[in-house]
JSON list of C-alpha atoms in Angstrom, two decimals:
[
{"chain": "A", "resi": 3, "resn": "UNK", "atom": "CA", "xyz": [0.00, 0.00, 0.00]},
{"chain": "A", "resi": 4, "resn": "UNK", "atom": "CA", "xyz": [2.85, 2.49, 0.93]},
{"chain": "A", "resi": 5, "resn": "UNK", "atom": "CA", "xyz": [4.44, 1.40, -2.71]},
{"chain": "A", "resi": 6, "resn": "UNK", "atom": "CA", "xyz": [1.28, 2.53, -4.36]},
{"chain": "A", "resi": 7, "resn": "UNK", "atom": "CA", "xyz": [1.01, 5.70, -2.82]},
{"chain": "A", "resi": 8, "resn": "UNK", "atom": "CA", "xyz": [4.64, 6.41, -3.19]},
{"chain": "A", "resi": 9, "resn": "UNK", "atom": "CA", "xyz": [4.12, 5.84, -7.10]},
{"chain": "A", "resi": 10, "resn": "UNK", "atom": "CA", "xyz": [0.62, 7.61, -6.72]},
{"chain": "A", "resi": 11, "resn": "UNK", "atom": "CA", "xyz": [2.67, 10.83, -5.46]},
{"chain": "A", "resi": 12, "resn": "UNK", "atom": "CA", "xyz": [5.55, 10.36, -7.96]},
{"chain": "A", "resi": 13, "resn": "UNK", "atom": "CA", "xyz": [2.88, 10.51, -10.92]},
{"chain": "A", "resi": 14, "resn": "UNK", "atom": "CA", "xyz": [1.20, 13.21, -9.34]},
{"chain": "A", "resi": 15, "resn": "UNK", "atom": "CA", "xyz": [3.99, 15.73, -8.82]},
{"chain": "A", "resi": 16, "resn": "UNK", "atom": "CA", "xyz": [5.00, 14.85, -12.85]},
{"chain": "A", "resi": 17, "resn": "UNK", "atom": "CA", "xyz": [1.22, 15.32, -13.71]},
{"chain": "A", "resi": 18, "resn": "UNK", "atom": "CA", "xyz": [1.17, 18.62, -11.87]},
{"chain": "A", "resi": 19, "resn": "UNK", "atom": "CA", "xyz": [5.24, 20.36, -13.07]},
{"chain": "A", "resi": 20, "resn": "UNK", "atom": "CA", "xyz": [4.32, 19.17, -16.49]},
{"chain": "A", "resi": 21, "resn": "UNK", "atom": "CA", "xyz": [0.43, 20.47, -16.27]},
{"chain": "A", "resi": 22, "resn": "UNK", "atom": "CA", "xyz": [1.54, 24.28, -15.91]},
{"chain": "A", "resi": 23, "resn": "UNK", "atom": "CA", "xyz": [4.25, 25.51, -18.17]},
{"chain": "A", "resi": 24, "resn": "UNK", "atom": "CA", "xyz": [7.24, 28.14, -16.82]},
{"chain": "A", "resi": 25, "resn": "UNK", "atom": "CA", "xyz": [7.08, 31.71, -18.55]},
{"chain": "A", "resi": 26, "resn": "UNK", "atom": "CA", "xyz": [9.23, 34.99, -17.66]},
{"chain": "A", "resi": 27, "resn": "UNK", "atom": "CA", "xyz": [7.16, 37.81, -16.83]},
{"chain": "A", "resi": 28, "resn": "UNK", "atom": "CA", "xyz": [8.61, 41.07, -16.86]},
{"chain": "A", "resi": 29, "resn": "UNK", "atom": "CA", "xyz": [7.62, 45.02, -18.47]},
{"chain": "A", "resi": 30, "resn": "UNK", "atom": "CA", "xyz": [9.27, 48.01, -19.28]},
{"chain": "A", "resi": 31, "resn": "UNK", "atom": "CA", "xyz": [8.65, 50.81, -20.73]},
{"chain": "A", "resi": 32, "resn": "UNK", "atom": "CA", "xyz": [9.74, 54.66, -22.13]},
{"chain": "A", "resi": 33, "resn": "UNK", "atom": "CA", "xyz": [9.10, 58.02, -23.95]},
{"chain": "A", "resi": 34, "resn": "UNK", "atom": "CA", "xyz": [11.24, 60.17, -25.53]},
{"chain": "A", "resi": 35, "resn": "UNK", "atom": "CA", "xyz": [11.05, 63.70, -27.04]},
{"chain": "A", "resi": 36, "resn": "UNK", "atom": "CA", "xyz": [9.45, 65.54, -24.06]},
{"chain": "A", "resi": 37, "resn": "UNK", "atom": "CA", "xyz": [10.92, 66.97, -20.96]},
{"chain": "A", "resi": 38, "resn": "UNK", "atom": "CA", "xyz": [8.62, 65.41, -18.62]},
{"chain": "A", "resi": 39, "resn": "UNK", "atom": "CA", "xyz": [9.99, 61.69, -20.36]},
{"chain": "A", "resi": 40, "resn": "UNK", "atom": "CA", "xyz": [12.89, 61.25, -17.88]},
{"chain": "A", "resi": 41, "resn": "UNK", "atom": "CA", "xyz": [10.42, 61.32, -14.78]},
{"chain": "A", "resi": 42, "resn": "UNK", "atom": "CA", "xyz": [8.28, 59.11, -16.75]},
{"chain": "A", "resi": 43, "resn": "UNK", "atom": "CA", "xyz": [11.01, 56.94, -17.83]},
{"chain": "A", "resi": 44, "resn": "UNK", "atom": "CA", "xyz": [11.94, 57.38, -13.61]},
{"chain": "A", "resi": 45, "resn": "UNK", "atom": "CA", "xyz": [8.65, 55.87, -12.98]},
{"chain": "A", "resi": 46, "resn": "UNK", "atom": "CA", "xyz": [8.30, 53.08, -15.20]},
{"chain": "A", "resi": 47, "resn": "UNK", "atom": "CA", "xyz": [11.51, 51.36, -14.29]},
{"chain": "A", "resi": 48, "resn": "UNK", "atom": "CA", "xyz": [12.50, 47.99, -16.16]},
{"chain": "A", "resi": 49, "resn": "UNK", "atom": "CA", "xyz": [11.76, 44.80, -14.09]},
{"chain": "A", "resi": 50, "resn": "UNK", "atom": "CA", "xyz": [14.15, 41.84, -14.87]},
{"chain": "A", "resi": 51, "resn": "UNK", "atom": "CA", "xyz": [12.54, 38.48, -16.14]},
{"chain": "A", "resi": 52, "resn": "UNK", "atom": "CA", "xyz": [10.86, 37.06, -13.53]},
{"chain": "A", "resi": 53, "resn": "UNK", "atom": "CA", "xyz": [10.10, 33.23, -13.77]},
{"chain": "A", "resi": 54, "resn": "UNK", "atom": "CA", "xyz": [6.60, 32.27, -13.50]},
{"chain": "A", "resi": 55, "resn": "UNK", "atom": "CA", "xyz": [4.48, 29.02, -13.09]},
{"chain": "A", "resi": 56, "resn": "UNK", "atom": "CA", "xyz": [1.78, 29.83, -15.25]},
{"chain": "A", "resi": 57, "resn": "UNK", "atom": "CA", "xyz": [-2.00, 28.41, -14.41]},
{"chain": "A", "resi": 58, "resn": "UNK", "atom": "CA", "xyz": [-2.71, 25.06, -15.08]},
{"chain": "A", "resi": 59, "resn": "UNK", "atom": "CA", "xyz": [-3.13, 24.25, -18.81]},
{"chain": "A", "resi": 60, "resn": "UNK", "atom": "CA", "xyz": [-1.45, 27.32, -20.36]},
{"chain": "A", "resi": 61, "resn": "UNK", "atom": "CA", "xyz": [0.07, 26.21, -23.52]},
{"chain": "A", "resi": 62, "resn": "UNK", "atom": "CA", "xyz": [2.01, 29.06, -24.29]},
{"chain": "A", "resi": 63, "resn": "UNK", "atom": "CA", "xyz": [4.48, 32.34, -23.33]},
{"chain": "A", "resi": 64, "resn": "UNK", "atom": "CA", "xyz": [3.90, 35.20, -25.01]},
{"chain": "A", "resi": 65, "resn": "UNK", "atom": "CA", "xyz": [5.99, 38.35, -25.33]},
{"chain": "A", "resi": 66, "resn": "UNK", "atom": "CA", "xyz": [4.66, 42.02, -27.08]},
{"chain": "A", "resi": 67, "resn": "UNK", "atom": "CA", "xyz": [6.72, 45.07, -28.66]},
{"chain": "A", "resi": 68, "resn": "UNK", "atom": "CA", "xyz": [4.78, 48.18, -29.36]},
{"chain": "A", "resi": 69, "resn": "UNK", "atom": "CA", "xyz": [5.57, 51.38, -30.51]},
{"chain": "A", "resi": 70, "resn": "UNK", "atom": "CA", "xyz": [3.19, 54.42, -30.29]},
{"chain": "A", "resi": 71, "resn": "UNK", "atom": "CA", "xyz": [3.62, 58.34, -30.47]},
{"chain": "A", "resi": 72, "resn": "UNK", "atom": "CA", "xyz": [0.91, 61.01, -29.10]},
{"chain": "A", "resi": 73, "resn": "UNK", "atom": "CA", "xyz": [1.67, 64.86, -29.69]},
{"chain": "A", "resi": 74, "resn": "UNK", "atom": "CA", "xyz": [5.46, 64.69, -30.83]},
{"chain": "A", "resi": 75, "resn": "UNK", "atom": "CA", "xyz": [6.37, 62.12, -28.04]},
{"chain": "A", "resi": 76, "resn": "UNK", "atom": "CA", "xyz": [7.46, 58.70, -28.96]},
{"chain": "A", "resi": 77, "resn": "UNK", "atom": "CA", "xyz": [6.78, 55.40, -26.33]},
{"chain": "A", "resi": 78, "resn": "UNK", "atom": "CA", "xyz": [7.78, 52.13, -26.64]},
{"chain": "A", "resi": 79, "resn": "UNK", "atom": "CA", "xyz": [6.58, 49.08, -24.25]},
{"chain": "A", "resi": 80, "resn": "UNK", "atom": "CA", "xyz": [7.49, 45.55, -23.82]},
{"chain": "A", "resi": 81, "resn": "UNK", "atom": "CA", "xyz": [6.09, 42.80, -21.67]},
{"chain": "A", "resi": 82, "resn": "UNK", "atom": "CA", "xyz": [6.12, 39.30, -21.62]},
{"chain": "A", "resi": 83, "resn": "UNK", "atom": "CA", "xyz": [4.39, 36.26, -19.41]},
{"chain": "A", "resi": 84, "resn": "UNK", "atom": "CA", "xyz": [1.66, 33.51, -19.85]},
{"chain": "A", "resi": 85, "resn": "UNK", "atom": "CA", "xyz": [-0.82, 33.47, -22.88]},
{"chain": "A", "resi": 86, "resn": "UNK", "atom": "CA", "xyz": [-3.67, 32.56, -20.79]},
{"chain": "A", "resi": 87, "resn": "UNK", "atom": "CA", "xyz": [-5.97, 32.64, -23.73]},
{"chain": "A", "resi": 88, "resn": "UNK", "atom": "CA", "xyz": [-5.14, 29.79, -25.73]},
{"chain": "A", "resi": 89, "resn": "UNK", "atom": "CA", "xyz": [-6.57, 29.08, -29.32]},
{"chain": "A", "resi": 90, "resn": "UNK", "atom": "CA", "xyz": [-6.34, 26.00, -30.97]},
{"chain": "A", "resi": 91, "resn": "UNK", "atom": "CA", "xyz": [-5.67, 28.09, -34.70]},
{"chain": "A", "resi": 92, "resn": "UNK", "atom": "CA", "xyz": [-2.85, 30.03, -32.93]},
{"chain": "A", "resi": 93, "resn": "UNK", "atom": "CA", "xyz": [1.10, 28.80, -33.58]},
{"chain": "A", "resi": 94, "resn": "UNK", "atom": "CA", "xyz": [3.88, 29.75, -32.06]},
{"chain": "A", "resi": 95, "resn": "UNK", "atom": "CA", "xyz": [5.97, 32.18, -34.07]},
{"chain": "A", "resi": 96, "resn": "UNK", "atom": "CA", "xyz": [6.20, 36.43, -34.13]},
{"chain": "A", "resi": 97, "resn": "UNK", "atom": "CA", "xyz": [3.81, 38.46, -35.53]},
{"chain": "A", "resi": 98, "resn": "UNK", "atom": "CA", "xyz": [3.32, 42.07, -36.52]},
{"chain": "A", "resi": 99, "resn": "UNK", "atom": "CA", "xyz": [0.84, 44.29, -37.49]},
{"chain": "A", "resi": 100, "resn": "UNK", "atom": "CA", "xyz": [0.61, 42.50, -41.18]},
{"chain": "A", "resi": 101, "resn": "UNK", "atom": "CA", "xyz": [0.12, 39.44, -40.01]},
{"chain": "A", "resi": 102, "resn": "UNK", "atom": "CA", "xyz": [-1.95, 40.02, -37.17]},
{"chain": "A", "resi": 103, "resn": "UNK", "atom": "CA", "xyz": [-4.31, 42.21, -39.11]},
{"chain": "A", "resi": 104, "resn": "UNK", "atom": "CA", "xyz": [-4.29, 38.91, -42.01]},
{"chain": "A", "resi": 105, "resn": "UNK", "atom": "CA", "xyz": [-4.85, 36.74, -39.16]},
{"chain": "A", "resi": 106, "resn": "UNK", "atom": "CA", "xyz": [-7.85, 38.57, -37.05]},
{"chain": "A", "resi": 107, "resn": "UNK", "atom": "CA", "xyz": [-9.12, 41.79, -38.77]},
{"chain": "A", "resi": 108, "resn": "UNK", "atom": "CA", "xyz": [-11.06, 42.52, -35.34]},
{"chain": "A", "resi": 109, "resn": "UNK", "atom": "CA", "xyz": [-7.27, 42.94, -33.96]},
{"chain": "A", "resi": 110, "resn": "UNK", "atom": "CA", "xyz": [-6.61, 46.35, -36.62]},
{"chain": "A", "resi": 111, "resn": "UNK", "atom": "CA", "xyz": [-9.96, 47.73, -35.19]},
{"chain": "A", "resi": 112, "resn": "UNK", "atom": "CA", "xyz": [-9.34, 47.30, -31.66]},
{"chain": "A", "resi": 113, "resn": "UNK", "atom": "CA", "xyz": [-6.01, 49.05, -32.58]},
{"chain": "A", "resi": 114, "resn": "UNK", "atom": "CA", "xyz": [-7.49, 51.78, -34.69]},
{"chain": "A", "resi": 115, "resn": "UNK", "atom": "CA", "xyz": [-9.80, 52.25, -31.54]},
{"chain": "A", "resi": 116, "resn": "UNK", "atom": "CA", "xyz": [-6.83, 52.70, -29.18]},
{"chain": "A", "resi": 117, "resn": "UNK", "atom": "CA", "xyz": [-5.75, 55.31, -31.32]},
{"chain": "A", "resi": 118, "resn": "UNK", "atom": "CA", "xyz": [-8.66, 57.45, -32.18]},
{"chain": "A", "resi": 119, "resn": "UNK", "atom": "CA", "xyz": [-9.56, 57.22, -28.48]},
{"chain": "A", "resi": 120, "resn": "UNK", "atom": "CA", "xyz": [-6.43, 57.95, -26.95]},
{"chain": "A", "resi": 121, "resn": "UNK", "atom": "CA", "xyz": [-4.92, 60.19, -29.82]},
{"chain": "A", "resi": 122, "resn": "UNK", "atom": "CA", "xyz": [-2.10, 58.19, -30.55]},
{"chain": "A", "resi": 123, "resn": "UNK", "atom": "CA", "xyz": [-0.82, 56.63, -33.43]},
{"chain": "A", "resi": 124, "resn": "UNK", "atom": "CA", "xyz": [0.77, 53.47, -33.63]},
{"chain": "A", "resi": 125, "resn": "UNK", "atom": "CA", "xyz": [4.05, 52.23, -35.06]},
{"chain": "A", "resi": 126, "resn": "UNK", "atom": "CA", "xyz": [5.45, 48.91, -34.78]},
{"chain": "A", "resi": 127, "resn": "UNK", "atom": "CA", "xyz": [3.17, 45.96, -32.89]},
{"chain": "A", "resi": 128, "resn": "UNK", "atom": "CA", "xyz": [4.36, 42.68, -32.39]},
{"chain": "A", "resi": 129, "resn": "UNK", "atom": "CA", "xyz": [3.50, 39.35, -30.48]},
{"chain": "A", "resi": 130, "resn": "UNK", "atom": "CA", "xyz": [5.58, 36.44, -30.18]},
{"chain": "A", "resi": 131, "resn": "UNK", "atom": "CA", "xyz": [4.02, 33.21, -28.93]},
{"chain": "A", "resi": 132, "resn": "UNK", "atom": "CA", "xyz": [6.48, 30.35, -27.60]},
{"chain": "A", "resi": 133, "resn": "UNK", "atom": "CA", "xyz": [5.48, 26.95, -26.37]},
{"chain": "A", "resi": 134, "resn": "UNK", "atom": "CA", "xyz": [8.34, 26.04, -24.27]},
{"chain": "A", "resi": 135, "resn": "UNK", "atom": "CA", "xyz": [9.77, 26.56, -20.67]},
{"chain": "A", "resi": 136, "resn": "UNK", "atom": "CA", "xyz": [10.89, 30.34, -20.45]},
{"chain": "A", "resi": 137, "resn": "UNK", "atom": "CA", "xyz": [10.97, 30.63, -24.06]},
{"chain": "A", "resi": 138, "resn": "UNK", "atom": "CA", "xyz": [10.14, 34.33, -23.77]},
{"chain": "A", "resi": 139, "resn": "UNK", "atom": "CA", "xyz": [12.64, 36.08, -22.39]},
{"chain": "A", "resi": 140, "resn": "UNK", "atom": "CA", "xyz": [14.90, 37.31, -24.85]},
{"chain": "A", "resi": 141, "resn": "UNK", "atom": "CA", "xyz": [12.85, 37.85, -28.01]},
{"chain": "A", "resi": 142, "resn": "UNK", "atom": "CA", "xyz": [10.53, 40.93, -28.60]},
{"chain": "A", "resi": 143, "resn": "UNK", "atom": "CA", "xyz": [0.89, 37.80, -23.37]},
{"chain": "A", "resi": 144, "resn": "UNK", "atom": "CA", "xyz": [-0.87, 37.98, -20.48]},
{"chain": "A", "resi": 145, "resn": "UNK", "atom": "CA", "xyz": [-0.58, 41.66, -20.33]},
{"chain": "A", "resi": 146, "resn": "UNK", "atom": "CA", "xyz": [-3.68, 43.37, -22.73]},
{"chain": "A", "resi": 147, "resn": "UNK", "atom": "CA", "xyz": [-1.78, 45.95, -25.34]},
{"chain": "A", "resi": 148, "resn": "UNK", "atom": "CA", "xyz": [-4.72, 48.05, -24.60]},
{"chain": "A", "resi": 149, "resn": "UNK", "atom": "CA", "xyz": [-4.71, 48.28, -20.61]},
{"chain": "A", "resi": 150, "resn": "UNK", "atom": "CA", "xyz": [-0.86, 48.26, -21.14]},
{"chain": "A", "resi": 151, "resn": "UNK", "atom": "CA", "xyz": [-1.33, 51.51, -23.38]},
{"chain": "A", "resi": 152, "resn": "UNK", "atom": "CA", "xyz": [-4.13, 52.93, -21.72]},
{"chain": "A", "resi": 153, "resn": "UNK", "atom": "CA", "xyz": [-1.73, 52.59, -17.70]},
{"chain": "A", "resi": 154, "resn": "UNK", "atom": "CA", "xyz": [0.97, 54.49, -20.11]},
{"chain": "A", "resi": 155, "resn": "UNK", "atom": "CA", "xyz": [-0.89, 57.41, -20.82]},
{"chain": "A", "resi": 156, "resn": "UNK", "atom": "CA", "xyz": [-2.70, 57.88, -17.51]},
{"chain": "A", "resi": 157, "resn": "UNK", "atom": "CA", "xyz": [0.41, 57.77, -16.12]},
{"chain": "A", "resi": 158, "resn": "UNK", "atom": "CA", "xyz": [1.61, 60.34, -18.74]},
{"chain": "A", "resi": 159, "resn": "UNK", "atom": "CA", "xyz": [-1.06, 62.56, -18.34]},
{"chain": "A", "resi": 160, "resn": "UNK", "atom": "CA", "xyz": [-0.46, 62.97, -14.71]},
{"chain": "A", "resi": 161, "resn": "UNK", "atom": "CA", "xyz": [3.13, 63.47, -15.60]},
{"chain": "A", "resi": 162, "resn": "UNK", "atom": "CA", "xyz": [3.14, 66.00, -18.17]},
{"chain": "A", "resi": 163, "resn": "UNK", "atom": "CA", "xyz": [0.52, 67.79, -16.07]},
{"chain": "A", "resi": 164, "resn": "UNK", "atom": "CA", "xyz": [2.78, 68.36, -13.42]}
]
């Protein structure tokens, strides 16, 4: 009886490291081409890649590059961790704004949203989806582009205010 349980705990522990997979989750962030960017920039600092079980039956990392500009002030962002929505039509790989909007026109109006809500204007976008342990720390998620975006420029806004 001790045997089986001893084998029933060894399976178990497998069955549960291999059930959730291991992601880095970090963020950064900055502006350029105001005054006010170095106290964002101050802010905002960079957080080093942080490794993360992810919940139970997350099948990939993810990691997102985006470039935006509002009023003569350029930002950048990057963040990385789980994907916690997983699709079955979605494969690992990069991709920017081409083949995102090929892939899911809904994604080019949610980002043409962004932009004539916020008055900003986009540059570079991309998502990179990896399916392996902390395969996602190097290249360019569970973090939304929009609430990303949308946390920048509140936190902007109370900057440049100042």
């Amino acid at each position: 009886m001790n045997r089986l349980l001893g084998v029933a705990a060894c399976l178990c522990a497998v069955l549960v490291d291999t059930a959730a997979l291991d992601c880095y989750a970090f963020s950064e962030a900055s502006c350029r081409g105001h005054p006010s960017c170095a106290q964002f920039n101050s802010l905002i600092p960079p957080s080093d890649p942080i490794k993360t079980v992810c919940p139970a039956n997350t099948k990939m990392c993810g990691l997102e590059y985006a470039s935006f500009s509002a009023d003569g002030i350029s930002f950048w962002t990057r963040a990385s961790g789980c994907v916690l929505e997983n699709s079955n039509d979605i494969t690992t790989g990069c991709y920017g704004r081409p083949e995102l909007r090929k892939e899911d026109p809904q994604f080019e109006e949610g980002i043409e949203t962004i932009e004539k809500a916020l008055g900003i204007e986009f540059g570079d976008v991309v998502f990179c989806l990896c399916d392996t342990e902390l395969c996602n720390g190097v290249a360019v998620s569970s973090v939304s582009i929009a609430a990303l975006i949308a946390s920048l420029v509140v936190t902007l806004s109370g900057v440049l205010s100042n």
